[in-house]
Each structure stands twice: as structure tokens, then as C-alpha cells.
Coordinates of C-alpha atoms in Angstrom, one line a residue:
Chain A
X1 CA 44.5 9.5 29.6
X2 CA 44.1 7.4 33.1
X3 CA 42.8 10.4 35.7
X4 CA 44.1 10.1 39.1
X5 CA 41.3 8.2 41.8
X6 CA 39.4 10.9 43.0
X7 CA 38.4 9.3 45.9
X8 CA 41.8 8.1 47.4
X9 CA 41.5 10.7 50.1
X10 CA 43.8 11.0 53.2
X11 CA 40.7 10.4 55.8
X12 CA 40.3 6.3 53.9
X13 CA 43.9 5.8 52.6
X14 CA 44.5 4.1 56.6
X15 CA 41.9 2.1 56.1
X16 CA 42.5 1.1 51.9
X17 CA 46.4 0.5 52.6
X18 CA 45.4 -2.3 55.2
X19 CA 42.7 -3.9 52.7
X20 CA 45.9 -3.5 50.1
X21 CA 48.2 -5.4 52.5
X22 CA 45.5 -8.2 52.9
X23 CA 44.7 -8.6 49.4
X24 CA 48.9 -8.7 48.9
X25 CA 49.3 -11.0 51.6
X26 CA 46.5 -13.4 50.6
X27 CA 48.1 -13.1 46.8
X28 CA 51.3 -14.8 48.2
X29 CA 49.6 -16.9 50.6
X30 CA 47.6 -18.8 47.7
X31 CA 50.1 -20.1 45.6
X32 CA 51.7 -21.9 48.8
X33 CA 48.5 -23.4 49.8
X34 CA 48.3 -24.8 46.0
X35 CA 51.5 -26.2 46.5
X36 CA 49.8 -27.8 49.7
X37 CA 47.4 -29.7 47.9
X38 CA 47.2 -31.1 44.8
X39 CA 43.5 -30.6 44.1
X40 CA 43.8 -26.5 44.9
X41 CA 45.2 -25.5 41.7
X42 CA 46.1 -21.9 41.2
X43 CA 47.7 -19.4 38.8
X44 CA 49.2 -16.0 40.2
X45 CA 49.9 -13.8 36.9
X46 CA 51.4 -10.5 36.6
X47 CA 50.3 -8.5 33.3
X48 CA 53.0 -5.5 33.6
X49 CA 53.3 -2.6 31.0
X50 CA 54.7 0.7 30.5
X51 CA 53.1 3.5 28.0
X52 CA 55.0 6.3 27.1
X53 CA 52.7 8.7 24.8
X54 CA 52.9 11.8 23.0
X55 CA 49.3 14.0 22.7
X56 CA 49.3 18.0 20.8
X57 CA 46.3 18.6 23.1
X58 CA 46.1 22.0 24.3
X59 CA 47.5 21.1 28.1
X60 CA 50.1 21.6 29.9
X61 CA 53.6 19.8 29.1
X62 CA 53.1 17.5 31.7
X63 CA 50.4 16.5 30.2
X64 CA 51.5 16.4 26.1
X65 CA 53.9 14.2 27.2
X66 CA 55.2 11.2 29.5
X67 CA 54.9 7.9 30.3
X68 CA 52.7 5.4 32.5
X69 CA 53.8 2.4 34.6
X70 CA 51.1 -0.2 35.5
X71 CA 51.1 -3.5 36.8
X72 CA 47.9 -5.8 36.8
X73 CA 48.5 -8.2 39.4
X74 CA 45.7 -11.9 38.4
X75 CA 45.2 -14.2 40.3
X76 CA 42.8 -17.4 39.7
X77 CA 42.1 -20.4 42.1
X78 CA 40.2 -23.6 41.5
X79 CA 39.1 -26.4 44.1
X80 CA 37.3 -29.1 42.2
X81 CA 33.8 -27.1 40.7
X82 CA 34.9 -24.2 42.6
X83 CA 36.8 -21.1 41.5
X84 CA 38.3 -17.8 42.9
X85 CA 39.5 -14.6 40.8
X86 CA 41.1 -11.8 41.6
X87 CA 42.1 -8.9 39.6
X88 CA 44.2 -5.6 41.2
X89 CA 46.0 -2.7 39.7
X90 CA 49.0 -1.1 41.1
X91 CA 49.9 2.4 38.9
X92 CA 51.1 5.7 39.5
X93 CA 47.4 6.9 40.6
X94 CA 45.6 4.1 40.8
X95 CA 45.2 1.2 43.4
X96 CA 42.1 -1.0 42.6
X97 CA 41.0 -3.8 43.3
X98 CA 39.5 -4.7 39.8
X99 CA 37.8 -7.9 39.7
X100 CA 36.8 -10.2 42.8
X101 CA 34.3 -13.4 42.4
X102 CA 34.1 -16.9 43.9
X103 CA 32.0 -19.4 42.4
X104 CA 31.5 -22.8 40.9
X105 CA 31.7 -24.3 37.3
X106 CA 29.8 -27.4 36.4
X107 CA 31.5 -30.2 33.6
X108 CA 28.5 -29.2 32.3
X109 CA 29.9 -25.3 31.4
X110 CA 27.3 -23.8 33.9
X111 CA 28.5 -20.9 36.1
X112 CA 27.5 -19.0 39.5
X113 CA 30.1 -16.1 40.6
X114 CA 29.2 -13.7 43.0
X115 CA 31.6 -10.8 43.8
X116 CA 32.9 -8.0 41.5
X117 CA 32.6 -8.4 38.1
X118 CA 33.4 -6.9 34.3
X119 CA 29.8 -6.5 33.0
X120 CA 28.4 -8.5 30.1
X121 CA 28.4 -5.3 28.0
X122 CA 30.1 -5.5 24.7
X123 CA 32.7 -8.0 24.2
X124 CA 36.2 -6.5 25.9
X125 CA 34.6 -6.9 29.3
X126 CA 35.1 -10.5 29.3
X127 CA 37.5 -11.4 26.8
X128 CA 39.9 -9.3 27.8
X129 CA 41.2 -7.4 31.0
X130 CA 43.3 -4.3 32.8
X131 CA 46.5 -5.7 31.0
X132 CA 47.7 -4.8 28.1
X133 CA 48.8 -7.6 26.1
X134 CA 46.1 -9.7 25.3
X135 CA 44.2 -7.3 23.5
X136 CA 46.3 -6.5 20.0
X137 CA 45.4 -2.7 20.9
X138 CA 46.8 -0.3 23.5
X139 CA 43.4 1.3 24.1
X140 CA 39.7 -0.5 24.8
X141 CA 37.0 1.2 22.6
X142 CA 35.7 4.6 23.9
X143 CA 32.3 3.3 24.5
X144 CA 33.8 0.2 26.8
X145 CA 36.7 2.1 28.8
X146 CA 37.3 1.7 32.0
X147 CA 35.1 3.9 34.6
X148 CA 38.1 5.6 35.7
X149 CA 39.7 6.1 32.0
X150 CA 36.6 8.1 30.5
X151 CA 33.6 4.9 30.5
X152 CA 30.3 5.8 30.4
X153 CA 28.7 2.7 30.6
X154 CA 29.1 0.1 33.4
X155 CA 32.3 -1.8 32.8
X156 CA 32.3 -3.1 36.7
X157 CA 29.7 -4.0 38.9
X158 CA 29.2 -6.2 42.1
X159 CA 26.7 -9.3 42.6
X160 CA 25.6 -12.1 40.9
X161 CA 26.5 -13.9 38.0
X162 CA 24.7 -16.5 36.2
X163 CA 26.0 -18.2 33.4
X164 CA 25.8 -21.2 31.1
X165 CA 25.9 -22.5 27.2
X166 CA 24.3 -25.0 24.6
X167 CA 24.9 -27.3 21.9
X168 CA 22.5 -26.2 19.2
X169 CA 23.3 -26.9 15.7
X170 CA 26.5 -27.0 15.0
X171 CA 26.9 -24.0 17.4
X172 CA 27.5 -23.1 21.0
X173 CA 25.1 -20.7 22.2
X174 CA 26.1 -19.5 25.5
X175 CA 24.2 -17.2 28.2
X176 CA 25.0 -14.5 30.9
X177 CA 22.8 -12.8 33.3
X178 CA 24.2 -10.2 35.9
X179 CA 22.3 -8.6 38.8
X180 CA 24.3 -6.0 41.0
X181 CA 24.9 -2.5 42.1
X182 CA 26.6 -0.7 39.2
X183 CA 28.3 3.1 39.6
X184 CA 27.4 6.0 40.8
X185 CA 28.0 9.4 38.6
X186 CA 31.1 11.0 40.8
X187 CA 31.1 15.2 41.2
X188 CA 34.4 15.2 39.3
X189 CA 33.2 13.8 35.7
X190 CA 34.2 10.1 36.2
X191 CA 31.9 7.0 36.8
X192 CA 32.6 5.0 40.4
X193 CA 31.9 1.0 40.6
X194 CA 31.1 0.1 44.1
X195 CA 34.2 -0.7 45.9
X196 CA 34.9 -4.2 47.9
X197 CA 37.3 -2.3 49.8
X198 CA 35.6 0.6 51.1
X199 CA 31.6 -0.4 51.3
X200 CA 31.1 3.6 51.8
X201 CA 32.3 5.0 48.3
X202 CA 29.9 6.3 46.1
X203 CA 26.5 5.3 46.1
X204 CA 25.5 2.8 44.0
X205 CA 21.8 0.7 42.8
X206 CA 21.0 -2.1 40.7
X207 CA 22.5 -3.1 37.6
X208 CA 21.0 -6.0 35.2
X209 CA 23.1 -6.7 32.2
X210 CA 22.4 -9.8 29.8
X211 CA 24.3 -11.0 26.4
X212 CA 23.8 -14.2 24.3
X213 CA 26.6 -15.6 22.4
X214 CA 27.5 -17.8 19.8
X215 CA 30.3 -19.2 17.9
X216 CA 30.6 -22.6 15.8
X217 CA 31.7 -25.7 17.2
X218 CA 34.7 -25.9 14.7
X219 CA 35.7 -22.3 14.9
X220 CA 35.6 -20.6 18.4
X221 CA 37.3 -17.2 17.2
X222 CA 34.2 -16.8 14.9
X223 CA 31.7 -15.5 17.4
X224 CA 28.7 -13.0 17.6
X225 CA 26.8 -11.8 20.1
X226 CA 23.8 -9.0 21.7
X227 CA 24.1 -8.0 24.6
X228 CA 21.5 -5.4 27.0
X229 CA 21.3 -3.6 30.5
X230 CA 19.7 -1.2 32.4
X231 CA 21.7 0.5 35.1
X232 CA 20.3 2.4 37.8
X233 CA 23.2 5.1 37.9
X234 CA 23.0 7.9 41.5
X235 CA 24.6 11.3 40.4
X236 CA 26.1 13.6 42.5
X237 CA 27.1 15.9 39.1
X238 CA 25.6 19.2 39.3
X239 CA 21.9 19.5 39.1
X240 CA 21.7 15.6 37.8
X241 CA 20.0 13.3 40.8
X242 CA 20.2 10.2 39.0
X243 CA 20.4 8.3 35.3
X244 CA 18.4 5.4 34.2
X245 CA 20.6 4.0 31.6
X246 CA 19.5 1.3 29.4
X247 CA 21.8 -0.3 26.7
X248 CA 21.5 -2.4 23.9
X249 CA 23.9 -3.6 21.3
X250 CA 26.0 -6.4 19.4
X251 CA 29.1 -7.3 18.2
X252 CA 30.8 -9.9 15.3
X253 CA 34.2 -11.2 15.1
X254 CA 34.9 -12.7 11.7
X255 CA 38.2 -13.8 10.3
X256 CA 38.7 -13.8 6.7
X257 CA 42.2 -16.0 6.1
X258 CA 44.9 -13.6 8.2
X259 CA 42.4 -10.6 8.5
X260 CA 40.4 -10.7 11.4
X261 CA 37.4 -8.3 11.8
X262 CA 36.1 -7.1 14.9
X263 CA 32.8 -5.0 14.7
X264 CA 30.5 -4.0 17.6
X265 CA 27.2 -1.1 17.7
X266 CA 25.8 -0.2 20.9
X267 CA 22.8 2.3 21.6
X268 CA 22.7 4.1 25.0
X269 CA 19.2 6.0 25.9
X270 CA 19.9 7.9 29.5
X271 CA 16.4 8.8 31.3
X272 CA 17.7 11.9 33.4
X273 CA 16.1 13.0 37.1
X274 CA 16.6 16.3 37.1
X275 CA 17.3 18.0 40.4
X276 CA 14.3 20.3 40.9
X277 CA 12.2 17.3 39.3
X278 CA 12.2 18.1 35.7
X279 CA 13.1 14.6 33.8
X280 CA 15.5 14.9 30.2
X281 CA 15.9 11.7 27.6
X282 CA 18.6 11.0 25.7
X283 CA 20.2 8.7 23.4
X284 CA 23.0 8.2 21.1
X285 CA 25.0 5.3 19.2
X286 CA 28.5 4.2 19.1
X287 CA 30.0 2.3 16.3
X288 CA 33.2 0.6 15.8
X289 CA 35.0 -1.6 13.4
X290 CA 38.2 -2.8 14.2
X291 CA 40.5 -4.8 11.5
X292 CA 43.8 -6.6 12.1
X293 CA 45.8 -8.4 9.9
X294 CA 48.4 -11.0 10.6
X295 CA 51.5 -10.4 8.6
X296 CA 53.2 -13.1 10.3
X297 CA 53.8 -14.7 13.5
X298 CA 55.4 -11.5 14.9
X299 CA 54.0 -8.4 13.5
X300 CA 49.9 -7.7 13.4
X301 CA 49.0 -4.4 11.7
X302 CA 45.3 -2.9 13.0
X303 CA 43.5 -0.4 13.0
X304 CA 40.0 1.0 14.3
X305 CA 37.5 3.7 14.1
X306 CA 35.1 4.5 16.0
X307 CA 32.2 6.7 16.0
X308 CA 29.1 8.3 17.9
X309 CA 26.2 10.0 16.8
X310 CA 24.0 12.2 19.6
X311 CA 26.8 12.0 22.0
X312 CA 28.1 15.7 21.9
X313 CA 24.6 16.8 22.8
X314 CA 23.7 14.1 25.9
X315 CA 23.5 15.9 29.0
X316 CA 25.0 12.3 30.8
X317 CA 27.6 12.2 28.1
X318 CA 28.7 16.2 29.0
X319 CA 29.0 15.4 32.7
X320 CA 32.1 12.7 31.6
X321 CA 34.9 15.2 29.7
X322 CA 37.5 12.3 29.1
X323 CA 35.4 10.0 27.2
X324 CA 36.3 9.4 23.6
X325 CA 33.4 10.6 21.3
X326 CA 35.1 9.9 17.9
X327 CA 38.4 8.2 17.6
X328 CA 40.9 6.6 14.5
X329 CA 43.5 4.8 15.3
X330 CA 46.2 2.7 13.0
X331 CA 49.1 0.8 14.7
X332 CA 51.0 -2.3 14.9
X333 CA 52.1 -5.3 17.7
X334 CA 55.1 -6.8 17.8
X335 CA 55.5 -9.8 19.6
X336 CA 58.6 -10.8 21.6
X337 CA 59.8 -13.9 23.2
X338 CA 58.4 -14.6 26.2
X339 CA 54.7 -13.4 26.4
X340 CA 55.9 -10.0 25.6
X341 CA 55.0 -7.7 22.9
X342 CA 55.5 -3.9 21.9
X343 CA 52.5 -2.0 19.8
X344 CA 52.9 1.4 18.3
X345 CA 49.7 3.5 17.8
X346 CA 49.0 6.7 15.9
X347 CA 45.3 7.9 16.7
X348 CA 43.5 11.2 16.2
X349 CA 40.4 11.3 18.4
X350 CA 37.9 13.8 20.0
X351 CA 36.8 14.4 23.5
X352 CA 34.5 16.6 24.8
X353 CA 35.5 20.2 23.7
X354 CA 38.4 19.4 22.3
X355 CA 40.5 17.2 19.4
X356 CA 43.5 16.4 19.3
X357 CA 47.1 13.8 17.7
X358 CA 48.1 10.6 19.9
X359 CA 51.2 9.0 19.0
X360 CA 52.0 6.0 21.8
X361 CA 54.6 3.0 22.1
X362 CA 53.4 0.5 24.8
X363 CA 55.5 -2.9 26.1
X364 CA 53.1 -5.1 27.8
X365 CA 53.6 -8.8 29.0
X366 CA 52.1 -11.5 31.1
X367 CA 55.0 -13.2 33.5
X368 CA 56.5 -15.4 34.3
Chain B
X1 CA 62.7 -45.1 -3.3
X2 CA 64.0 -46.0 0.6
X3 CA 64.0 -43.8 3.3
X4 CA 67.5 -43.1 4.5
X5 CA 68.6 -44.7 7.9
X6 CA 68.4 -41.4 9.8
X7 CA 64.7 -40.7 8.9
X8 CA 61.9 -42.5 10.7
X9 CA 58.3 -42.8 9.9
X10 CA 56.5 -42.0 13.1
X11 CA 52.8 -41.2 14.0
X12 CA 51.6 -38.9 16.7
X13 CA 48.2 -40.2 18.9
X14 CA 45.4 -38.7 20.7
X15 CA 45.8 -40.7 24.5
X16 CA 43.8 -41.1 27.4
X17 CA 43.9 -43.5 30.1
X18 CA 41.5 -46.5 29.9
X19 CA 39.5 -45.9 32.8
X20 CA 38.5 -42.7 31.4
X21 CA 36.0 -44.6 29.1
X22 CA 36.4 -42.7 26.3
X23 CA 36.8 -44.4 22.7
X24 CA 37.4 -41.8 20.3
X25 CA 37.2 -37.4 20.1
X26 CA 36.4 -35.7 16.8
X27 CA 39.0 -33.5 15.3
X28 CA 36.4 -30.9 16.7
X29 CA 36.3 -31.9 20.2
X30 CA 40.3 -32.0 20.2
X31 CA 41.0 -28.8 19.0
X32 CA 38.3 -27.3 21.7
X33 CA 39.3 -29.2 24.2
X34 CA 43.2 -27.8 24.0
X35 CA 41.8 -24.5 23.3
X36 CA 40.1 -24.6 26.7
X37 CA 36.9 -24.9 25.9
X38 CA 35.2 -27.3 28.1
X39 CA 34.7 -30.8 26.3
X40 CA 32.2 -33.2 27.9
X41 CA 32.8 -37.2 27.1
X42 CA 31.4 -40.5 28.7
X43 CA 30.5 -38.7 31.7
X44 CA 33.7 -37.0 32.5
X45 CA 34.6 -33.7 31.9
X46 CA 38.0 -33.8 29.8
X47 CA 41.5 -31.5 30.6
X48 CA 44.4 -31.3 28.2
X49 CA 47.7 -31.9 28.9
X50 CA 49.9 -30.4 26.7
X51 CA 53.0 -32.8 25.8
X52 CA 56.3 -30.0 25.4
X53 CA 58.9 -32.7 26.2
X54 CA 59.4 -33.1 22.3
X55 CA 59.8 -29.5 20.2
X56 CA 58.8 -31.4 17.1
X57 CA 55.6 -33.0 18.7
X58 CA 54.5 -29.6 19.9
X59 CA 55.2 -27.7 16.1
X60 CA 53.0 -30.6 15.2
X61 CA 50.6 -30.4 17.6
X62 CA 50.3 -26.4 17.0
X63 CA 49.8 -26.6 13.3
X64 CA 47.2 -29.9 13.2
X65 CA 45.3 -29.2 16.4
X66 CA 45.1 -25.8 17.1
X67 CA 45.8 -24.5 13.8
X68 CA 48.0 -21.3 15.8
X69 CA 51.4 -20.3 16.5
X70 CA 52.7 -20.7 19.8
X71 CA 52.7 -16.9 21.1
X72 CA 49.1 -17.2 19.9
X73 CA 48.1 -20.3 21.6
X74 CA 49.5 -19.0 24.6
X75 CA 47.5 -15.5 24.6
X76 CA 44.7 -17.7 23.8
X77 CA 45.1 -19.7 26.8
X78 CA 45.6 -16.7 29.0
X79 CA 42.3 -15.3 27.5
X80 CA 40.3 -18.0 28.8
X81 CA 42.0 -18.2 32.3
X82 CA 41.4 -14.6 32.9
X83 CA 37.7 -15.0 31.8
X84 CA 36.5 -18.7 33.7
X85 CA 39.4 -18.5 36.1
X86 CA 40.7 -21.9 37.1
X87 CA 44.3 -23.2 35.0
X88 CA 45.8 -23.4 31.8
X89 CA 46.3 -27.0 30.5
X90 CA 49.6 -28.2 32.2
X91 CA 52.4 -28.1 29.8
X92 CA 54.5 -31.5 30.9
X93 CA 58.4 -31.4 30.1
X94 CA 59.1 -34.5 31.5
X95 CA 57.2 -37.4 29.5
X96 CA 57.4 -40.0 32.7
X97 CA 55.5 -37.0 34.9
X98 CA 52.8 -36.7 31.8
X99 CA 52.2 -40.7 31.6
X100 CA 51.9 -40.5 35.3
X101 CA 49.3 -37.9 35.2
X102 CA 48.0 -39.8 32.4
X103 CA 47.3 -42.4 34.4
X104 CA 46.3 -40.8 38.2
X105 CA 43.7 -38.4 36.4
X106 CA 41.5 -40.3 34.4
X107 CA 40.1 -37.5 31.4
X108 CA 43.2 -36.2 31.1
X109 CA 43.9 -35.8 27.2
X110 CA 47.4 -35.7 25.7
X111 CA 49.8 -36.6 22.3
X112 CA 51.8 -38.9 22.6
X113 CA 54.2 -40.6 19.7
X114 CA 52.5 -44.0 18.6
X115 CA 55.9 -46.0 19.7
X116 CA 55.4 -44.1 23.3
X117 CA 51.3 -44.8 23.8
X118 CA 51.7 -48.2 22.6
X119 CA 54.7 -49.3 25.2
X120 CA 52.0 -48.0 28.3
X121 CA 49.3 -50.4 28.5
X122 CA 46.9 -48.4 30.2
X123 CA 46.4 -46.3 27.1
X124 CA 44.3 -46.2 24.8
X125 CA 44.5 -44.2 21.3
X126 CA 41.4 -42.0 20.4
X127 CA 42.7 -40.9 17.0
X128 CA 45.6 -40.3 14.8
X129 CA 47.2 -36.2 14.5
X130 CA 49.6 -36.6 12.2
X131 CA 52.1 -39.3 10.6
X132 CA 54.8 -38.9 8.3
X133 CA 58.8 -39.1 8.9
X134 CA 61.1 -37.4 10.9
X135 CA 64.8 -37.1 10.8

């Protein structure tokens, strides 16, 4: 369902190959100097994974069918409170430099990135990333996708982060707070997040996303959270000047013996400038609940459904064809030797204008 | 009843360095603190080292401190990495490079068998994991 980069144009590929050759050269570079010195410490790890799927969508063969290559390419760096990540994706049509933040972390837990970040929006942003195999999934939640995979809410956005957490009862309460510029609404249905790379694609204003967290001292993996934002989002869609988006949800994560649950709500007004002046407000709200059970230490068994109401009739939502307005999904993981692991997924799951069958096998790994 | 002469009773140790300052962790702050959580004690901010030299210890270790299996540990760890950046708690191999880090990196946490913390002299023993014999 990944749509090639529409803005990976002959007149900036010059200039995006060097930045490519850089970032590569920079990725190799870094694990010598951490050899160098004992207090640079550093982690380079690639998160490969192949996807071959099978859709009855009314397309074109090429389309119903085939297979995806994709390698997420991590790296993290840490010099006493200081700390570097770096995030970049190599596939068949996309080359994107994900994630990108220096800052510092205190003993203390307190945190100051600044950079390119996965917003504080829901709770896949942050605990999980472009690879595969951490999540227990093959596919993120409609609602959180990727920009460039149908998103329609900011998962990316460039600035400041501010961060910290709190003993308070028995609990850790935790904070985030994000200013930056988030994406601009691209002509060709598909979300843009500012780009470290090439300062001149899209246009882009402010973004302010916020969550609060908790989760007990004696069980991490139970953990709730809300989480807002209001996003500033420039359009160049057809007769759409720009979106005010504000968001405001929460998610649970509660494990009941080998059954863990994973539940999230989110409700997404968009305040639309007309071109020609006229202003149009809407609002809908995405549901999900997400159960996997662990039959044993290899195999997990899942599934999810997800839901909108009011999203078929948003003006915003129209403008973004691929995202994923109702979806059900069963599957299972397997886990392999090696940080590897297969999943098999069956889904059934509606788009804008259309529904249709998903049946997918994905290997993912982290190396080495 | 008598144990036979192959099996020996043995007990497996929460360690840190003396000059780390620390006198004892809660079962709590353990299984945080290998989780990757960050764990704050006597002024220092602790890091886990994860003893891997002995596959026994480190079933042990997986099913009284972290309460996971190892693939799931390991995602785990990845998890936070990707998230807070920085490193994974080193895994040591090699017990002499693990008492040695032991030592040079005051805060550093490990397990260590009882007969193995008690022969270094610069340890000291926060808690007890586990006990029972081995064959």
C-alpha cells in the first residue's frame, strides 16, 4: 500500500543522492569513532523486511499482487548525557530520512531533542518505528500510518522536544511536549513532513503535540495514556488553502495473563480555509482495539479492528484516497532464531471509494 | 535425603561495585533497571550488565527478573533503544571482562553466582535472585 515519493523528482534527486551519500557515510563513520572511545557508545541496527501481499482490489495485476523489499537502516549514539538518532529508509520507492534528533538525557529521565521527530500522537509513534518486527503486526493502525502510506495525522514533525517523568504513587507519570513544523497537504493525496534533506519541499507551519503517560512501577507493559495536538497543516489540494487540525485522544495497554490488550480512540476536528475564503469544520473518530495472545514463546495470534465514524464525509479525509477508514485484520507471528520472525495477516478493510481482501506474509528482523 | 555429588546448591546475587554506594535494590527497581528503564540510586544513575557467560544464570535471570523469554527481552530492549536512543545493556560473555566493568564503572548492575561475587572483594551483594541446586 506504500505509494511511490511524489516528490523525488529528477531536478532534486542531484542534490538528495549527495545528502544520501553523507547520511551513508556518516552511518559507517560512527561506529568507528565508538570504537575510538570508550565513552561514545553507539548502536548501528538494520531492521530489514520483505512483504509479499495479495489484495482482490479492483487494480491492475501489478497492483493485486507482489512483494515489497525495505530496509530501515537505525542508528543511535550516546556521549555521556548526550544522544544522537538516526532513522533512514531504503525501499523500492522510497528514500527517507525518517528520524533525526540530538539531545541530552538527564539520570534524572529528563529529555531535550531537537531534530526530526515521530510525534507524540497515539502510542506507535514512539514505541515503535519503520521496521517491521517489533510491532507483533505488519500494519500500524490506519489512523497512525505513516504520511506516505495513507496518514492523516502528523506522524513526523521537525523541532523541539521536551520530555521528562515522575514518581507519584506507585506510578511513573511521564510528560512530552513537541513544537515544530508538521506537513503540508501535497497536490497528489499524501501528507509531506518537512524534509532535513531538502529545506524547500512542501511547505510546512507549526505543530504542538502533547501526551501524558503512565504505567506502574512494578509493571511497565501496563500503561495508559492522552495524548493532543494542533497542527497547522498548508494544502496545495484543490480548492483547500490550509487545515487547522486539532487532535485529541488516548490509549490502554492491559495484559490479562498471556492476552495482552491494546486499545486506543482518537477524535480529529479539521477547521478548513477554503480557497475563495469560505471556512468548512469537520470531525470524526477512530477507534481500535487490538488483542494478542501469547500461545507460547514462538507463536502470538492477534488481531485488530478498527473503525471510523464521520470519516467518509470529511472534506480533509477525501483529499487522502489511501487511508484506511475501516479495517479487520486477524493474523499470527512467528518468531525465529535470531531476532527474526514471520507474521501472516488476513485483513478486509475500506479505503476511500472502495473495499477490498488482504492476505500478506511479511519476514522482518533486526540484525545483526 | 542427600543431594547427589553432581548437584550443587548455588545462589545467584544482585552485584555492584562498592564505590557505587548502593546497599540494596527492590525486586522493583531490578527488574526496571534491566528492562531499561532508568533507575536512580545514591546519586548515581544505575546501567545493567547483563551476565550471558553462564546459559543457566541467564534462564534464571529471564524468568526471576524480567519475568520474559529471551526473544521478548530482546525486542523489549530494542524498543527502548529505538525510543531514548543511547545502548542496550551490554551482554558480557566473558565473566573476567564483566568483573572488570564491574569494577571501572561504578553503577554498573549485574548477577553474579554467590561463590563468584564473594571471591571479588570489591563487591558487594544488594539482594538474592534465586537459590536452589544445579546439576
Amino acid at each position: 500500500m506504500r505509494r511511490p515519493h511524489d516528490d523525488l523528482t529528477p531536478s532534486c534527486f542531484g542534490r538528495r543522492q549527495r545528502a544520501w551519500v553523507t547520511v551513508m557515510v556518516l552511518s559507517m563513520l560512527l561506529p568507528t569513532l565508538s570504537a575510538a572511545s570508550s565513552a561514545f557508545q553507539g548502536e548501528f541496527i538494520p531492521f530489514p523486511q520483505v512483504t509479499l501481499h495479495s489484495y482482490n482490489q479492483d487494480a491492475g495485476a501489478a497492483q493485486q499482487h507482489g512483494s515489497e523489499a525495505m530496509v530501515d537502516f537505525f542508528y543511535t549514539a550516546k556521549y555521556q548525557e548526550w544522544r544522537m538518532l538516526g532513522e533512514a529508509v531504503v525501499s523500492d520507492d522510497e528514500r527517507e530520512l525518517e528520524r533525526f534528533t540530538v539531545g541530552r538525557v538527564t539520570p534524572g529521565g529528563s529529555q531535550a531533542w531537537l531534530g526530526r521527530y515521530h510525534t507524540a500522537l497515539g502510542q506507535w509513534n514512539h514505541k515503535f518505528h519503520h521496521g517491521g518486527y517489533l510491532q507483533t503486526t505488519i500494519h500500524r493502525p490506519g489512523i497512525i500510518e505513516f504520511e506516505d502510506d495513507g496518514g492523516v495525522i502528523p506522524a513526523h514533525a521537525t523541532g523541539i522536544t521536551l520530555a521528562g517523568n515522575q514518581e507519584l504513587n506507585n506510578r511513573i507519570v511521564g510528560y512530552t511536549l513537541e513544537f515544530g513544523l508538521g506537513p503540508g497537504l501535497g497536490g497528489q493525496g499524501v501528507l509531506i513532513p518537512f524534509n532535513l534533506l531538502d529545506f524547500s519541499d512542501g511547505e510546512h507551519d507549526l505543530s504542538v503535540t502533547a501526551k501524558l503517560t503512565s504505567y506502574s512501577e512494578d509493571d511497565p507493559f501496563d500503561d495508559s495514556g492522552v495524548f493532543a495536538g494542533h497542527i497547522t497543516i498548508p494544502s496545495q489540494a484543490a480548492n483547500i488553502h490550509e487545515v487547522q487540525q486539532t487532535v485529541l485522544g488516548a490509549y490502554t495497554n492491559y495484559a490479562i495473563g498471556p492476552t495482552l490488550l491494546r486499545a486506543s480512540g482518537f477524535y480529529v476536528a479539521n477547521a478548513l480555509k477554503l480557497l475563495g475564503g469560505a471556512d468548512k469544520d469537520e470531525s470524526f473518530t477512530y477507534a481500535y482495539v487490538e488483542p494478542e495472545y501469547t500461545y507460547n514463546t514462538i507463536w502470538t495470534y492477534y488481531g485488530r479492528w478498527e473503525k471510523s465514524f464521520g470519516a467518509k464525509d470529511d472534506l480533509y479525509i477525501q483529499q487522502i484516497p489511501s487511508f484506511i477508514i475501516n479495517r479487520v485484520l486477524i493474523g499470527a507471528r512467528y518468531q525465529m532464531n535470531g531476532s527474526q520472525a514471520l507474521k501472516f495477516e488476513l485483513a478486509h478493510l475500506e479505503q476511500y471509494g472502495q473495499r477490498f481482501s488482504a492476505m500478506e506474509v511479511q519476514w522482518s528482523a533486526a540484525l545483526p | 535425603m542427600s543431594l547427589a555429588n553432581s548437584e550443587e546448591f548455588r545462589r545467584l546475587v544482585l552485584v555492584t561495585d562498592v564505590s557505587s554506594g548502593i546497599a540494596s535494590l527492590s525486586s522493583s527497581e531490578t527488574r526496571r533497571l534491566f528492562l531499561g528503564f532508568p533507575v536512580i540510586k545514591g546519586g548515581h544513575s544505575l546501567e545493567a550488565a547483563i551476565n550471558r557467560s553462564d546459559p543457566f544464570l541467564y534462564q534464571v535471570f529471564l524468568q526471576r527478573v524480567v519475568y520474559m523469554s529471551s526473544s521478548v527481552y530482546e525486542r523489549h530492549l530494542l524498543t527502548n533503544v529505538i525510543q531514548l536512543g543511547g545502548q542496550r545493556p551490554q551482554e558480557y560473555n566473558d565473566i573476567r571482562a564483566l568483573l572488570s566493568t564491574l569494577k571501572e564503572s561504578p553503577g554498573t548492575v549485574s548477577l553474579l553466582w554467590d561463590s563468584d561475587a564473594r571471591a571479588n572483594g570489591n563487591l558487594i551483594i544488594l539482594g538474592e535472585v534465586w537459590h536452589g541446586t544445579v546439576e
